[in-house]
XYZ file of C-alpha atoms in Angstrom:
559
model
C 37.138 -26.701 123.229
C 40.066 -25.152 121.458
C 40.483 -28.360 119.623
C 36.748 -28.160 118.731
C 37.396 -24.958 116.627
C 40.666 -25.176 114.928
C 38.795 -29.015 112.924
C 35.684 -28.577 113.163
C 33.024 -30.779 112.048
C 32.465 -31.805 108.376
C 29.400 -33.769 108.980
C 26.796 -30.693 108.308
C 29.102 -30.150 104.981
C 27.909 -33.078 103.231
C 24.789 -33.506 103.699
C 24.311 -29.766 102.450
C 26.404 -31.208 99.443
C 23.997 -34.183 98.597
C 21.593 -32.228 99.334
C 22.686 -29.531 96.087
C 23.488 -32.628 93.944
C 19.625 -33.853 94.281
C 17.918 -30.399 92.983
C 20.655 -30.137 90.294
C 19.566 -33.629 88.901
C 16.150 -32.851 89.581
C 16.530 -29.280 87.884
C 18.441 -30.587 84.745
C 15.600 -33.860 84.565
C 12.948 -31.135 85.115
C 14.741 -28.803 82.236
C 14.904 -32.193 79.320
C 11.220 -32.450 79.873
C 10.553 -28.359 79.102
C 13.234 -29.319 76.153
C 10.767 -32.215 75.090
C 7.596 -30.331 75.068
C 9.078 -27.054 73.173
C 10.425 -29.458 70.304
C 6.747 -31.526 70.680
C 5.360 -27.386 70.548
C 7.401 -26.471 67.535
C 6.724 -29.814 65.380
C 3.082 -28.395 66.237
C 3.036 -25.113 65.282
C 5.480 -26.051 62.181
C 1.342 -27.824 61.347
C -0.615 -25.704 61.839
C 1.432 -22.736 59.819
C 2.411 -25.029 56.639
C -1.160 -22.992 55.304
C -0.070 -19.721 55.561
C 3.699 -21.010 53.780
C 5.713 -19.821 57.271
C 8.815 -21.830 58.029
C 9.589 -22.544 62.016
C 13.068 -22.132 62.261
C 15.423 -22.390 65.701
C 17.817 -19.297 65.924
C 20.117 -20.495 67.821
C 21.691 -22.689 71.111
C 20.010 -20.674 72.807
C 17.194 -22.109 72.062
C 14.820 -19.349 71.578
C 12.773 -19.372 67.907
C 11.383 -16.978 65.668
C 9.301 -16.557 63.103
C 10.069 -15.184 59.395
C 8.451 -14.484 55.938
C 10.125 -16.925 54.102
C 8.601 -19.606 52.235
C 8.703 -23.783 53.098
C 10.855 -25.074 51.880
C 10.783 -27.512 48.680
C 9.606 -31.023 51.077
C 6.773 -28.242 53.211
C 5.629 -27.493 49.416
C 5.446 -30.752 48.541
C 3.327 -31.768 51.026
C 0.481 -29.483 50.738
C -2.380 -29.025 47.419
C -2.060 -27.185 44.269
C -4.899 -25.690 44.127
C -4.074 -24.414 48.240
C -0.319 -23.447 46.965
C -2.080 -20.875 43.444
C -4.526 -20.437 45.768
C -2.268 -18.247 48.289
C -0.204 -17.131 45.675
C -3.128 -15.334 44.022
C -4.153 -13.963 47.202
C -0.068 -12.079 47.393
C -1.071 -11.102 44.533
C -3.800 -9.747 44.789
C -2.651 -7.592 47.580
C 1.350 -6.480 46.427
C -0.259 -5.881 42.399
C -0.451 -2.000 41.977
C -3.002 -2.041 40.440
C -5.320 0.012 41.622
C -8.180 -1.750 43.532
C -8.252 -5.033 43.413
C -5.033 -4.039 46.868
C -8.018 -1.744 48.300
C -10.199 -4.816 48.503
C -7.823 -7.536 50.219
C -7.018 -4.821 52.247
C -9.763 -3.199 53.877
C -11.323 -5.528 56.695
C -15.117 -3.746 56.554
C -17.603 -6.051 54.546
C -19.294 -2.814 53.614
C -16.485 -1.324 51.768
C -14.887 -4.747 50.777
C -18.963 -4.475 48.789
C -18.275 -1.041 47.200
C -14.583 -0.642 45.986
C -15.128 -3.716 44.535
C -18.384 -2.393 42.738
C -16.161 0.647 41.728
C -12.940 -1.794 40.171
C -16.012 -4.239 38.388
C -17.495 -1.038 36.774
C -14.212 0.682 36.272
C -12.996 -2.360 34.454
C -15.879 -3.115 32.755
C -16.420 0.891 30.932
C -11.733 0.217 30.398
C -12.561 -2.902 28.524
C -16.093 -1.374 26.298
C -13.434 1.391 25.475
C -10.436 -1.180 25.103
C -12.707 -2.965 22.572
C -14.252 0.160 21.129
C -10.088 1.078 20.422
C -9.478 -1.718 18.625
C -12.586 -2.184 16.278
C -11.797 1.399 15.074
C -7.989 0.103 14.744
C -8.157 -3.220 12.954
C -11.023 -1.195 10.423
C -7.589 0.743 9.109
C -9.508 3.688 7.993
C -7.089 6.682 6.156
C -6.160 10.135 6.982
C -5.389 12.094 3.527
C -2.869 15.008 3.429
C -1.542 16.845 1.012
C 1.434 19.088 0.599
C 1.923 21.631 -1.816
C 5.571 21.609 -3.711
C 7.061 24.533 -5.734
C 10.123 24.051 -6.965
C 12.523 25.761 -9.972
C 13.055 24.377 -12.174
C 10.742 21.725 -12.828
C 10.306 18.822 -14.769
C 8.123 19.078 -18.320
C 6.626 16.815 -18.591
C 6.281 14.354 -21.728
C 3.799 15.251 -24.931
C 2.449 12.318 -26.650
C 0.876 13.926 -30.295
C -1.385 11.386 -33.100
C -3.291 12.357 -36.059
C -6.831 11.235 -35.990
C -6.692 10.405 -38.759
C -3.931 6.828 -38.386
C -3.294 6.529 -42.392
C -1.852 8.955 -44.538
C -3.246 7.757 -47.969
C -1.035 9.012 -50.539
C 1.489 6.126 -49.385
C -1.678 3.334 -47.364
C -4.633 3.278 -50.061
C -2.691 0.824 -52.314
C -2.821 -1.610 -48.571
C -6.085 -0.124 -48.200
C -7.634 -1.752 -51.428
C -6.236 -4.945 -50.346
C -8.257 -5.346 -47.262
C -11.381 -4.303 -48.608
C -10.830 -6.257 -51.454
C -10.313 -9.267 -49.181
C -14.009 -9.135 -47.282
C -15.418 -7.976 -50.983
C -15.775 -4.675 -49.816
C -14.909 -2.182 -51.474
C -14.936 2.609 -51.700
C -17.931 3.901 -52.877
C -18.364 7.574 -52.787
C -22.118 7.689 -52.131
C -22.463 8.074 -48.155
C -26.370 6.703 -49.182
C -24.442 3.091 -50.724
C -22.228 2.733 -47.055
C -24.417 -0.554 -45.195
C -20.485 -1.619 -43.224
C -20.005 1.062 -40.405
C -16.828 3.614 -40.824
C -15.099 2.032 -37.687
C -15.519 -1.410 -38.097
C -13.643 -0.965 -41.491
C -11.445 1.451 -40.021
C -10.991 -1.103 -37.707
C -10.633 -3.502 -40.272
C -8.213 -1.708 -41.610
C -5.892 -1.527 -38.802
C -7.099 -4.659 -37.330
C -5.333 -6.304 -40.895
C -1.873 -5.288 -40.265
C -1.308 -6.090 -36.830
C -2.242 -9.448 -38.118
C -0.129 -9.482 -41.112
C 3.216 -10.888 -40.651
C 4.574 -9.659 -44.071
C 4.402 -5.923 -42.792
C 7.707 -4.440 -40.670
C 8.324 -1.472 -38.680
C 9.138 0.056 -41.757
C 6.445 -0.332 -43.850
C 3.575 0.377 -40.386
C 5.665 3.595 -40.483
C 5.094 4.285 -43.948
C 1.067 3.661 -43.784
C 0.535 6.989 -41.405
C 1.454 10.243 -41.249
C 5.641 11.074 -40.529
C 6.207 13.846 -38.448
C 8.444 15.511 -41.423
C 5.395 15.361 -43.304
C 3.275 16.943 -39.834
C 5.642 19.751 -37.956
C 5.626 23.042 -39.405
C 6.887 24.596 -36.183
C 7.675 23.432 -32.828
C 8.799 26.057 -30.472
C 9.936 25.030 -26.571
C 10.960 28.078 -24.882
C 10.802 29.853 -27.646
C 14.004 28.266 -28.457
C 13.261 25.984 -31.819
C 12.664 22.073 -32.528
C 13.373 20.430 -35.254
C 11.729 16.659 -36.577
C 14.382 14.711 -34.242
C 14.200 15.646 -31.413
C 9.768 13.772 -31.228
C 10.196 9.789 -31.508
C 7.828 7.539 -32.929
C 5.179 5.270 -30.889
C 2.616 3.080 -32.927
C -0.133 2.691 -32.002
C -3.246 0.443 -32.581
C -5.480 3.550 -33.030
C -3.360 6.164 -33.954
C -1.233 4.071 -35.651
C 2.763 6.599 -36.133
C 2.302 8.699 -33.411
C 5.503 10.749 -32.092
C 6.327 11.909 -28.219
C 8.308 14.792 -27.642
C 10.549 15.018 -24.631
C 10.736 11.212 -23.872
C 14.073 10.616 -22.371
C 15.583 9.172 -25.072
C 16.586 9.846 -29.119
C 15.114 7.251 -32.214
C 17.782 5.521 -31.031
C 16.769 4.613 -27.610
C 19.586 6.355 -26.019
C 18.814 8.114 -23.142
C 19.099 11.637 -22.815
C 18.439 14.433 -20.354
C 15.392 16.311 -19.961
C 13.531 19.359 -20.084
C 13.198 22.213 -17.824
C 11.089 24.779 -16.598
C 11.556 27.622 -14.617
C 8.285 29.352 -15.746
C 5.090 28.925 -15.409
C 2.643 30.612 -18.002
C 2.115 30.277 -21.964
C 4.615 31.979 -22.754
C 7.383 29.183 -21.450
C 5.211 26.088 -22.900
C 5.722 23.875 -26.039
C 4.291 25.122 -29.072
C 3.826 22.640 -31.722
C 2.569 23.215 -35.539
C 0.853 20.581 -37.113
C -0.480 19.913 -40.759
C -3.128 16.794 -40.329
C -3.645 16.204 -43.535
C -6.227 17.110 -46.808
C -9.211 16.574 -45.208
C -10.636 15.925 -48.808
C -8.820 12.989 -49.471
C -7.540 11.776 -46.384
C -11.881 11.482 -45.040
C -12.085 8.286 -45.126
C -14.156 5.975 -43.512
C -12.915 8.507 -40.504
C -15.935 10.130 -38.249
C -13.142 13.586 -37.156
C -10.750 15.364 -37.596
C -7.547 16.573 -35.201
C -4.424 15.727 -33.259
C -5.508 13.419 -30.303
C -2.640 14.774 -27.577
C -1.017 13.058 -24.426
C 0.515 14.353 -21.619
C 2.182 12.149 -19.089
C 5.319 11.249 -17.080
C 8.004 9.198 -18.992
C 8.445 6.516 -16.325
C 5.351 4.946 -18.264
C 4.344 4.169 -21.253
C 0.702 6.056 -21.882
C -2.319 4.300 -22.939
C -3.256 6.609 -26.545
C -6.365 5.155 -27.166
C -7.710 6.275 -23.578
C -5.821 8.725 -22.001
C -5.391 12.217 -22.649
C -7.623 14.921 -25.383
C -8.823 16.155 -28.517
C -7.545 18.213 -30.712
C -9.799 20.070 -33.027
C -8.199 21.213 -36.409
C -9.107 24.573 -37.037
C -8.097 25.375 -33.605
C -5.175 26.861 -31.206
C -5.906 24.803 -28.125
C -3.724 25.890 -25.093
C -3.030 23.386 -22.487
C -2.160 24.010 -18.987
C -0.578 21.406 -16.320
C -0.651 20.483 -13.033
C 1.104 18.089 -11.657
C 0.253 15.328 -8.806
C 1.431 12.518 -7.127
C -0.205 10.532 -4.777
C 0.774 7.582 -2.455
C -1.257 5.559 -0.879
C -1.342 2.524 1.954
C -0.152 -0.862 0.690
C -1.923 -4.030 2.713
C -3.039 -4.061 5.561
C -5.170 -0.959 4.189
C -5.759 -1.546 1.282
C -4.677 -3.968 -1.976
C -2.393 -1.316 -3.550
C 1.133 -2.669 -4.411
C 3.744 -1.030 -3.195
C 6.709 -2.155 -5.416
C 5.199 -1.348 -8.991
C 8.571 -1.832 -10.806
C 9.374 -4.733 -9.819
C 7.662 -7.959 -11.883
C 7.815 -10.030 -8.316
C 5.720 -7.100 -6.467
C 2.279 -8.938 -7.086
C 1.443 -13.052 -7.462
C -0.361 -12.992 -10.840
C -0.026 -13.693 -14.593
C -0.860 -10.032 -15.609
C 1.152 -8.771 -12.671
C 3.804 -10.370 -13.804
C 3.123 -10.446 -17.951
C 3.686 -6.482 -17.903
C 6.930 -6.840 -17.126
C 8.467 -10.136 -19.316
C 5.884 -10.245 -21.880
C 5.066 -6.235 -22.424
C 8.873 -5.537 -21.531
C 7.097 -2.438 -19.592
C 9.386 -0.824 -17.012
C 6.629 -0.186 -14.262
C 3.287 -1.595 -13.731
C 0.174 0.491 -13.676
C -3.520 -1.399 -13.819
C -4.672 -0.092 -17.175
C -2.257 -1.979 -18.780
C -3.744 -5.427 -16.623
C -6.875 -4.041 -16.600
C -6.661 -4.327 -20.401
C -5.350 -8.101 -19.681
C -8.750 -8.625 -18.405
C -10.741 -7.263 -20.885
C -8.782 -9.886 -23.667
C -8.823 -13.424 -21.549
C -12.662 -13.255 -21.902
C -12.461 -11.432 -25.519
C -10.135 -14.626 -26.349
C -12.676 -16.612 -24.866
C -15.539 -15.277 -26.393
C -14.822 -14.563 -29.825
C -11.213 -17.460 -30.255
C -8.796 -15.061 -31.577
C -7.256 -11.918 -29.833
C -8.523 -7.783 -29.784
C -5.320 -5.693 -31.932
C -6.524 -2.896 -29.646
C -5.325 -4.284 -26.837
C -1.894 -5.912 -24.532
C -1.081 -9.611 -26.245
C 0.551 -11.702 -23.852
C -0.980 -14.726 -25.621
C 1.375 -16.720 -27.559
C 0.267 -18.559 -31.535
C -3.395 -16.599 -30.710
C -4.166 -14.823 -34.367
C -5.695 -11.540 -34.270
C -9.612 -10.891 -35.175
C -9.567 -9.506 -38.944
C -12.224 -10.807 -40.686
C -16.121 -8.863 -40.186
C -17.391 -11.253 -38.225
C -14.822 -12.225 -35.934
C -14.259 -7.630 -35.240
C -18.323 -7.940 -35.246
C -18.084 -10.412 -32.051
C -15.188 -8.033 -30.729
C -17.477 -5.143 -30.257
C -20.197 -7.826 -28.451
C -18.126 -8.798 -26.052
C -17.017 -4.866 -25.356
C -20.957 -4.641 -24.256
C -20.980 -7.571 -22.869
C -18.156 -7.567 -20.257
C -18.501 -4.037 -19.643
C -22.027 -4.569 -18.692
C -20.751 -7.516 -16.291
C -19.491 -6.892 -12.906
C -16.238 -9.348 -14.992
C -14.914 -5.362 -15.239
C -14.435 -4.416 -12.335
C -13.797 -7.482 -10.284
C -10.210 -8.381 -12.098
C -8.151 -10.185 -8.950
C -4.748 -10.143 -11.179
C -4.793 -6.551 -11.087
C -4.454 -4.468 -8.169
C -4.347 -0.445 -7.565
C -0.111 0.819 -7.522
C 0.364 3.074 -4.703
C 2.615 5.513 -6.265
C 1.260 7.707 -8.893
C 1.077 10.220 -10.906
C -1.259 12.469 -12.839
C -1.619 15.446 -14.717
C -5.177 18.248 -14.220
C -5.019 19.683 -17.761
C -7.478 23.075 -18.786
C -7.647 23.794 -22.160
C -9.278 26.915 -24.103
C -9.760 27.236 -27.709
C -10.092 30.218 -29.908
C -9.650 30.504 -34.107
C -6.479 29.876 -35.660
C -5.226 30.845 -37.978
C -6.201 34.139 -38.821
C -7.489 35.740 -42.116
C -3.484 36.949 -42.569
C -2.152 34.033 -41.452
C -3.987 31.824 -42.909
C -2.559 34.239 -46.024
C 1.050 34.188 -44.698
C 0.539 29.677 -45.089
C -0.544 29.826 -48.091
C 2.331 31.293 -49.692
C 4.492 28.942 -47.328
C 6.218 26.881 -50.324
C 6.469 23.517 -47.669
C 2.137 24.144 -47.312
C 1.963 24.542 -50.760
C 3.749 21.658 -51.114
C 1.035 19.553 -48.920
C -1.997 20.846 -50.971
C -3.686 19.537 -54.781
C -3.431 22.386 -57.319
C -5.934 24.797 -57.312
C -6.230 24.029 -53.855
C -8.756 27.270 -51.978
C -7.103 29.250 -48.828
C -10.262 28.097 -46.640
C -8.798 24.180 -46.775
C -6.385 24.957 -45.049
C -7.777 26.083 -41.943
C -9.416 22.332 -42.064
C -6.010 20.925 -42.325
C -3.222 22.700 -39.356
C -3.747 22.562 -35.659
C -1.417 24.484 -33.043
C -1.906 23.394 -29.465
C 0.069 24.658 -26.678
C 1.759 23.139 -23.883
C 2.543 24.950 -20.491
C 2.414 24.667 -16.759
C -0.086 27.170 -15.375
C 1.395 26.445 -11.795
C 5.065 25.351 -10.730
C 3.106 24.219 -7.919
C 3.561 20.150 -7.359
C 0.797 18.593 -5.176
C 1.868 15.566 -3.413
C -1.598 13.238 -1.380
C -0.188 11.080 0.623
C -2.199 8.818 3.148
C -1.494 7.894 6.775
C -2.483 5.877 9.339
C -6.375 7.409 10.966
C -4.686 4.673 14.237
C -1.387 3.732 13.863
C 0.260 0.462 15.961
C 1.918 2.819 18.321
C -1.093 5.522 18.765
C -3.055 2.126 19.966
C -0.814 1.196 21.957
C -1.505 4.445 23.958
C -5.288 5.071 23.759
C -5.472 0.958 25.611
C -2.157 2.280 28.213
C -3.537 5.655 28.452
C -7.399 3.648 29.490
C -5.449 1.370 31.190
C -3.565 3.751 34.363
C -7.039 5.842 33.831
C -9.304 3.406 34.911
C -7.587 0.329 36.539
C -4.590 1.589 36.981
C -2.666 -0.561 35.241
C 0.609 -0.011 33.638
C 2.894 -2.453 31.879
C 5.102 -4.189 34.950
C 1.750 -4.060 36.161
C 1.522 -6.924 32.929
C 5.025 -8.090 34.877
C 3.054 -9.157 37.788
C 1.031 -11.222 35.871
C 3.095 -13.083 34.102
C 5.246 -13.796 37.161
C 1.551 -15.491 38.652
C 0.828 -16.846 35.517
C 4.733 -18.691 35.813
C 4.491 -19.965 38.528
C 1.140 -20.938 39.170
C 2.802 -23.265 35.578
C 5.043 -24.028 37.117
C 3.337 -25.900 40.913
C 0.848 -27.773 37.987
C 5.113 -28.871 35.883
C 6.260 -29.914 39.446
C 2.525 -32.140 40.717
C 2.756 -33.286 37.057
C 6.660 -34.626 37.596
C 5.416 -35.801 41.465
C 3.558 -38.545 40.445
């Protein structure tokens, strides 16, 4: 009995061990089967959820799995339909965009609420598009706003003042030349007006045209034909300080022959001099000119009126004397009050004006460039360019040039005969009665310009007392034939007084009614108000479009 307790029987233990080993093998077989089923289910899940763009991953060796929202790898995506991928991306974008309305349509599950959100979004989008189209149409009209600013400065620059005698010829020296021109055209001066069969204006133009067309006349010869400033100027005062003939610069003009400019900024030799300034407004701070215009009884042949032409202009621009300025009648004192204005227009696309009017490259047309290259002007003016258009029209009609207009043509003669001048007159009438006068495409308006508004008033001049005073002055009596009556002095003199009415300068500028910045602001405001779109929302749209493009490109590449 003792021996059995010390050495028990091991047969039961062996049987138990064998049974445990069999159970372990069975468990391993079942485990292998389960794992095989697991991998099969995993592959099924991949195929099932591949259209939802999810990927199934194994997390670790413990055989636990998880579903994450990361995109499929390229090998899986390549197997999917491009249309389905784009559709899914569109759904993702619509669900996550920052724009109002679209995410709510995707979010709600109720069909009724989805319809309500869709109607609200479409209505807001439609009205937003309608408003933006109106804003863009308004912008494309390129309308402008006019702003005016009045600036008062002191001292202020005094303008240039050009004066001309309405009678272009001093017959004391020009009569011989005039007789030659008349004889050449089988004309002669007739004292009896009833026997004059030609229009005096035409005869006057004939004489002036012969000057332009005569190559033998020098500048000095031409100056001798007209009135000289030394002969015309009786007295001159600027700010009550005497001024002399040397301060006047000669300018030739077809209609008036000799014209003289005071305060041009240049002396007689072409050297620059300081421009005169004035620090007070009113008639006391002015330019006073007392002029002798010639003895009427001996100077009035073929002349329609007597007096002086006065043009007030800026120093930077040469005036068109025949078109600008005013006529001052003899026998009167005329006060000319000034107000200065500057205009600044917007160029393209708001208008067709030229911004850089001081450069020959500012506009590409033959007439524009000719103003700088052939007329030697420093600033473009549309008025000059339009006269070139008229000159071209007359040249085509009459085969010669109008001497009163700018000439940019070489080897072209001036119209000098009666018949050719009649052709010029007829062509002028035809030109201005047609649309040609306003349709010269080579002549744009300048964007920057100036003007002087003139206010005139007149009074009788001279008085009886002052006439008696003038008649006793030796320098005046020498201008009249011996025995001239005192009342003839009144018919031959004029007093001009030029001054600023106000030192204020008006600046008129154009600004865009809708600027590009305002356009973007209005469009962005409407997009944000109606559908909640901002600039970054457009980045989302661009990102989506780029993704779609890459998908399509990849599909083409894989083919």
